[in-house]
PDB file of C-alpha atoms and ligand atoms in Angstrom:
ATOM      1  CA  MET A  19      -8.510 -17.573   1.940  1.00 89.00           C
ATOM      2  CA  ALA A  20      -8.379 -13.902   1.919  1.00 93.00           C
ATOM      3  CA  ARG A  21      -8.033 -11.675  -1.052  1.00 97.00           C
ATOM      4  CA  ILE A  22      -5.578  -8.839  -0.577  1.00 98.00           C
ATOM      5  CA  LEU A  23      -5.149  -5.864  -3.125  1.00 98.00           C
ATOM      6  CA  VAL A  24      -1.805  -4.099  -3.041  1.00 98.00           C
ATOM      7  CA  LEU A  25      -1.898  -0.763  -4.859  1.00 99.00           C
ATOM      8  CA  ASN A  26       1.190   1.134  -5.839  1.00 98.00           C
ATOM      9  CA  GLY A  27       0.919   4.661  -7.142  1.00 98.00           C
ATOM     10  CA  VAL A  28       2.815   7.197  -9.096  1.00 98.00           C
ATOM     11  CA  ASN A  29       6.523   6.615  -9.863  1.00 98.00           C
ATOM     12  CA  LEU A  30       6.781   3.297  -7.985  1.00 98.00           C
ATOM     13  CA  ASN A  31       7.183   1.503 -11.323  1.00 98.00           C
ATOM     14  CA  LEU A  32      10.627   2.979 -11.225  1.00 96.00           C
ATOM     15  CA  LEU A  33      11.798   1.041  -8.171  1.00 98.00           C
ATOM     16  CA  GLY A  34      15.124  -0.535  -8.612  1.00 96.00           C
ATOM     17  CA  THR A  35      16.560   2.538 -10.452  1.00 95.00           C
ATOM     18  CA  ARG A  36      14.699   5.330  -8.644  1.00 96.00           C
ATOM     19  CA  GLU A  37      16.979   6.939  -5.818  1.00 95.00           C
ATOM     20  CA  PRO A  38      18.103   3.427  -4.522  1.00 96.00           C
ATOM     21  CA  GLU A  39      19.651   5.140  -1.533  1.00 95.00           C
ATOM     22  CA  ILE A  40      16.172   5.961  -0.351  1.00 96.00           C
ATOM     23  CA  TYR A  41      14.028   3.256  -1.843  1.00 96.00           C
ATOM     24  CA  GLY A  42      16.480   0.330  -2.059  1.00 94.00           C
ATOM     25  CA  PRO A  43      17.785  -1.753  -4.989  1.00 96.00           C
ATOM     26  CA  MET A  44      14.705  -4.085  -5.550  1.00 97.00           C
ATOM     27  CA  LYS A  45      12.369  -3.669  -8.546  1.00 98.00           C
ATOM     28  CA  LEU A  46       8.689  -3.351  -7.754  1.00 98.00           C
ATOM     29  CA  SER A  47       7.990  -6.774  -9.481  1.00 98.00           C
ATOM     30  CA  GLU A  48      10.534  -8.400  -7.151  1.00 98.00           C
ATOM     31  CA  MET A  49       9.053  -6.794  -4.074  1.00 98.00           C
ATOM     32  CA  MET A  50       5.521  -7.964  -5.142  1.00 98.00           C
ATOM     33  CA  ASP A  51       6.699 -11.557  -5.833  1.00 98.00           C
ATOM     34  CA  ASN A  52       8.510 -11.583  -2.458  1.00 97.00           C
ATOM     35  CA  LEU A  53       5.303 -10.364  -0.712  1.00 98.00           C
ATOM     36  CA  ARG A  54       3.265 -13.083  -2.478  1.00 98.00           C
ATOM     37  CA  GLU A  55       5.634 -15.726  -1.093  1.00 97.00           C
ATOM     38  CA  GLN A  56       4.912 -14.593   2.378  1.00 96.00           C
ATOM     39  CA  ALA A  57       1.134 -14.696   1.870  1.00 97.00           C
ATOM     40  CA  GLN A  58       0.623 -18.125   3.469  1.00 94.00           C
ATOM     41  CA  GLY A  59      -1.763 -19.222   0.659  1.00 93.00           C
ATOM     42  CA  HIS A  60      -3.778 -15.977   0.750  1.00 96.00           C
ATOM     43  CA  GLU A  61      -4.232 -14.238  -2.704  1.00 97.00           C
ATOM     44  CA  VAL A  62      -2.161 -11.041  -3.199  1.00 98.00           C
ATOM     45  CA  VAL A  63      -2.927  -9.009  -6.346  1.00 98.00           C
ATOM     46  CA  ASP A  64      -0.844  -5.950  -7.038  1.00 98.00           C
ATOM     47  CA  ILE A  65      -1.651  -3.101  -9.340  1.00 98.00           C
ATOM     48  CA  GLN A  66       0.658  -0.141 -10.187  1.00 98.00           C
ATOM     49  CA  SER A  67      -0.356   2.959 -11.995  1.00 98.00           C
ATOM     50  CA  ASN A  68       0.896   6.446 -12.674  1.00 98.00           C
ATOM     51  CA  TYR A  69      -2.740   7.507 -13.333  1.00 98.00           C
ATOM     52  CA  GLU A  70      -4.537   8.701 -10.180  1.00 98.00           C
ATOM     53  CA  GLY A  71      -8.013   7.673 -11.665  1.00 98.00           C
ATOM     54  CA  CYS A  72      -6.808   4.043 -12.113  1.00 98.00           C
ATOM     55  CA  LEU A  73      -6.059   3.811  -8.338  1.00 98.00           C
ATOM     56  CA  VAL A  74      -9.467   5.557  -7.493  1.00 98.00           C
ATOM     57  CA  GLU A  75     -11.277   3.031  -9.652  1.00 98.00           C
ATOM     58  CA  ALA A  76      -9.350   0.026  -8.152  1.00 98.00           C
ATOM     59  CA  ILE A  77     -10.357   1.315  -4.721  1.00 98.00           C
ATOM     60  CA  GLN A  78     -14.038   1.910  -5.787  1.00 98.00           C
ATOM     61  CA  GLU A  79     -14.316  -1.604  -7.182  1.00 98.00           C
ATOM     62  CA  ALA A  80     -12.342  -3.442  -4.417  1.00 98.00           C
ATOM     63  CA  LYS A  81     -15.521  -4.587  -2.615  1.00 97.00           C
ATOM     64  CA  LYS A  82     -17.251  -5.749  -5.780  1.00 97.00           C
ATOM     65  CA  ASP A  83     -13.998  -7.601  -6.801  1.00 97.00           C
ATOM     66  CA  GLY A  84     -14.042  -9.427  -3.413  1.00 97.00           C
ATOM     67  CA  TYR A  85     -11.022  -7.997  -1.652  1.00 98.00           C
ATOM     68  CA  ASP A  86     -10.852  -8.091   2.074  1.00 97.00           C
ATOM     69  CA  TYR A  87      -8.105  -5.589   2.609  1.00 98.00           C
ATOM     70  CA  ILE A  88      -6.042  -3.021   0.680  1.00 98.00           C
ATOM     71  CA  ILE A  89      -2.396  -2.200   1.195  1.00 98.00           C
ATOM     72  CA  LEU A  90      -1.759   1.119  -0.398  1.00 99.00           C
ATOM     73  CA  ASN A  91       1.479   3.023  -1.202  1.00 98.00           C
ATOM     74  CA  ALA A  92       0.027   6.012  -3.040  1.00 98.00           C
ATOM     75  CA  GLY A  93       3.458   7.606  -3.596  1.00 98.00           C
ATOM     76  CA  ALA A  94       3.464  11.374  -3.936  1.00 98.00           C
ATOM     77  CA  TRP A  95      -0.433  11.311  -4.124  1.00 98.00           C
ATOM     78  CA  THR A  96      -0.271  10.438  -0.327  1.00 98.00           C
ATOM     79  CA  HIS A  97       0.504  14.126   0.140  1.00 98.00           C
ATOM     80  CA  TYR A  98      -2.339  15.668  -1.764  1.00 98.00           C
ATOM     81  CA  SER A  99      -4.833  13.393  -3.323  1.00 98.00           C
ATOM     82  CA  ILE A 100      -8.161  14.160  -1.859  1.00 98.00           C
ATOM     83  CA  ALA A 101      -9.648  12.043  -4.637  1.00 98.00           C
ATOM     84  CA  ILE A 102      -7.834   8.949  -3.313  1.00 98.00           C
ATOM     85  CA  ARG A 103      -8.860   9.976   0.278  1.00 98.00           C
ATOM     86  CA  ASP A 104     -12.506  10.210  -0.640  1.00 98.00           C
ATOM     87  CA  ALA A 105     -12.350   6.890  -2.511  1.00 98.00           C
ATOM     88  CA  ILE A 106     -11.081   5.233   0.588  1.00 98.00           C
ATOM     89  CA  SER A 107     -13.805   6.922   2.752  1.00 98.00           C
ATOM     90  CA  ALA A 108     -16.457   5.795   0.199  1.00 98.00           C
ATOM     91  CA  VAL A 109     -15.804   2.093   0.284  1.00 97.00           C
ATOM     92  CA  ASP A 110     -16.104  -0.454   2.874  1.00 95.00           C
ATOM     93  CA  VAL A 111     -12.837  -2.161   2.443  1.00 98.00           C
ATOM     94  CA  PRO A 112     -10.078  -1.391   5.061  1.00 98.00           C
ATOM     95  CA  VAL A 113      -6.858   0.141   3.896  1.00 98.00           C
ATOM     96  CA  ILE A 114      -3.469   0.014   5.412  1.00 98.00           C
ATOM     97  CA  GLU A 115      -1.114   2.878   4.185  1.00 98.00           C
ATOM     98  CA  VAL A 116       2.473   1.961   3.565  1.00 98.00           C
ATOM     99  CA  HIS A 117       5.698   3.751   2.577  1.00 98.00           C
ATOM    100  CA  LEU A 118       9.120   2.394   1.870  1.00 98.00           C
ATOM    101  CA  SER A 119      10.838   5.512   3.322  1.00 98.00           C
ATOM    102  CA  ASN A 120      10.088   7.120   6.709  1.00 98.00           C
ATOM    103  CA  ILE A 121       8.238  10.083   5.401  1.00 98.00           C
ATOM    104  CA  GLN A 122       8.697  11.971   8.768  1.00 97.00           C
ATOM    105  CA  LYS A 123      12.368  12.010   8.313  1.00 97.00           C
ATOM    106  CA  ARG A 124      12.164  13.435   4.852  1.00 97.00           C
ATOM    107  CA  GLU A 125      11.298  16.888   3.355  1.00 95.00           C
ATOM    108  CA  ASN A 126       8.537  18.734   5.159  1.00 97.00           C
ATOM    109  CA  PHE A 127       6.117  18.437   2.203  1.00 96.00           C
ATOM    110  CA  ARG A 128       6.087  14.619   2.882  1.00 97.00           C
ATOM    111  CA  HIS A 129       5.270  14.816   6.529  1.00 97.00           C
ATOM    112  CA  ASN A 130       1.624  15.160   5.975  1.00 97.00           C
ATOM    113  CA  SER A 131      -0.559  12.364   4.513  1.00 98.00           C
ATOM    114  CA  VAL A 132      -4.076  13.331   3.513  1.00 98.00           C
ATOM    115  CA  LEU A 133      -4.803   9.593   3.598  1.00 98.00           C
ATOM    116  CA  SER A 134      -3.823   8.930   7.273  1.00 98.00           C
ATOM    117  CA  ALA A 135      -7.172   9.907   8.747  1.00 98.00           C
ATOM    118  CA  VAL A 136      -9.144   7.463   6.640  1.00 98.00           C
ATOM    119  CA  VAL A 137      -6.963   4.433   6.745  1.00 98.00           C
ATOM    120  CA  GLU A 138      -6.690   1.728   9.558  1.00 98.00           C
ATOM    121  CA  GLY A 139      -3.063   2.596  10.038  1.00 98.00           C
ATOM    122  CA  GLN A 140       0.214   3.705   8.463  1.00 98.00           C
ATOM    123  CA  ILE A 141       3.409   1.835   8.349  1.00 98.00           C
ATOM    124  CA  ALA A 142       6.478   3.761   6.988  1.00 98.00           C
ATOM    125  CA  GLY A 143      10.311   3.568   6.840  1.00 98.00           C
ATOM    126  CA  PHE A 144      10.846  -0.266   6.666  1.00 98.00           C
ATOM    127  CA  GLY A 145      11.349  -0.727   2.887  1.00 97.00           C
ATOM    128  CA  LEU A 146       9.630  -3.827   1.748  1.00 98.00           C
ATOM    129  CA  TYR A 147       9.044  -4.808   5.324  1.00 98.00           C
ATOM    130  CA  SER A 148       6.511  -1.972   5.627  1.00 98.00           C
ATOM    131  CA  TYR A 149       4.396  -4.126   3.058  1.00 98.00           C
ATOM    132  CA  LYS A 150       5.232  -7.343   4.914  1.00 98.00           C
ATOM    133  CA  MET A 151       4.236  -5.903   8.294  1.00 98.00           C
ATOM    134  CA  ALA A 152       0.874  -4.807   6.673  1.00 98.00           C
ATOM    135  CA  LEU A 153       0.489  -8.313   5.141  1.00 98.00           C
ATOM    136  CA  PHE A 154       1.234 -10.160   8.383  1.00 97.00           C
ATOM    137  CA  TYR A 155      -1.137  -7.925  10.408  1.00 97.00           C
ATOM    138  CA  ILE A 156      -3.932  -8.572   7.909  1.00 97.00           C
ATOM    139  CA  ILE A 157      -3.420 -12.393   7.882  1.00 96.00           C
ATOM    140  CA  GLU A 158      -3.464 -12.423  11.759  1.00 95.00           C
ATOM    141  CA  LYS A 159      -6.495 -10.074  11.894  1.00 94.00           C
ATOM    142  CA  LEU A 160      -8.645 -11.946   9.443  1.00 91.00           C
ATOM    143  CA  ALA A 161      -7.700 -15.248  11.256  1.00 91.00           C
ATOM    144  CA  GLN A 162      -8.803 -13.790  14.607  1.00 90.00           C
ATOM    145  CA  ASN A 163     -12.110 -12.495  13.144  1.00 85.00           C
ATOM    146  CA  LYS A 164     -12.785 -15.815  11.783  1.00 78.00           C
ATOM    147  CA  ILE A 165     -12.336 -17.644  15.178  1.00 64.00           C
ATOM    148  CA  GLY A 166     -13.994 -14.807  16.946  1.00 59.00           C
ATOM    149  CA  LEU A 167     -11.056 -13.531  19.208  1.00 55.00           C
TER     150      LEU A 167
HETATM  151  C1  DQA B 205       6.819   6.921  -0.792  1.00 84.26           C
HETATM  152  C2  DQA B 205       7.043   8.280  -0.176  1.00 84.26           C
HETATM  153  C3  DQA B 205       6.349   9.453  -0.918  1.00 84.26           C
HETATM  154  O1  DQA B 205       6.606  10.679  -0.383  1.00 84.26           O
HETATM  155  C4  DQA B 205       7.058   9.488  -2.398  1.00 84.26           C
HETATM  156  O2  DQA B 205       6.379  10.490  -3.121  1.00 84.26           O
HETATM  157  C5  DQA B 205       7.012   8.169  -2.948  1.00 84.26           C
HETATM  158  C6  DQA B 205       7.273   6.920  -2.329  1.00 84.26           C
HETATM  159  C7  DQA B 205       7.451   5.814  -0.048  1.00 84.26           C
HETATM  160  O3  DQA B 205       7.072   4.594  -0.335  1.00 84.26           O
HETATM  161  O4  DQA B 205       8.479   6.034   0.754  1.00 84.26           O
HETATM  162  O5  DQA B 205       6.802   8.078  -4.234  1.00 84.26           O
HETATM  163  O6  DQA B 205       5.374   6.686  -0.781  1.00 84.26           O
END
């Protein structure tokens, strides 16, 4: 069974009440429970923090903690955190960047992700489905690697 770490960054603890017309009505805990239900027996651990260093440390320690993949919604840090980018580059655990909203459709300052160049891929604009798509991809990919496809 795979171990998958879901990291949610700054302000994502406010989901449910934060701009529901953009981010939807679900709380983060409901989203993460829903994601776990789709995990087909794989382990999904989620961490949310408003402190950049917490996310940096979680990324740094992901290998030692036995994670196979990281799903990362860095929130606003996406657009300027070189520290998170460097942590991703420094560790040997693949990362999928996700966003609830379509950042390309929003303000100009959200169009650029400083993380995109160091992640395996980015999924944005599908609400909770952005996370689910990442999870399904990871499950398929790990299964294929195991049977050598
Ligand atoms: C977000 C998009 C970011 O621009 C924003 O700062 C967030 C959430 C998203 O999931 O759509 O906090 O990452």
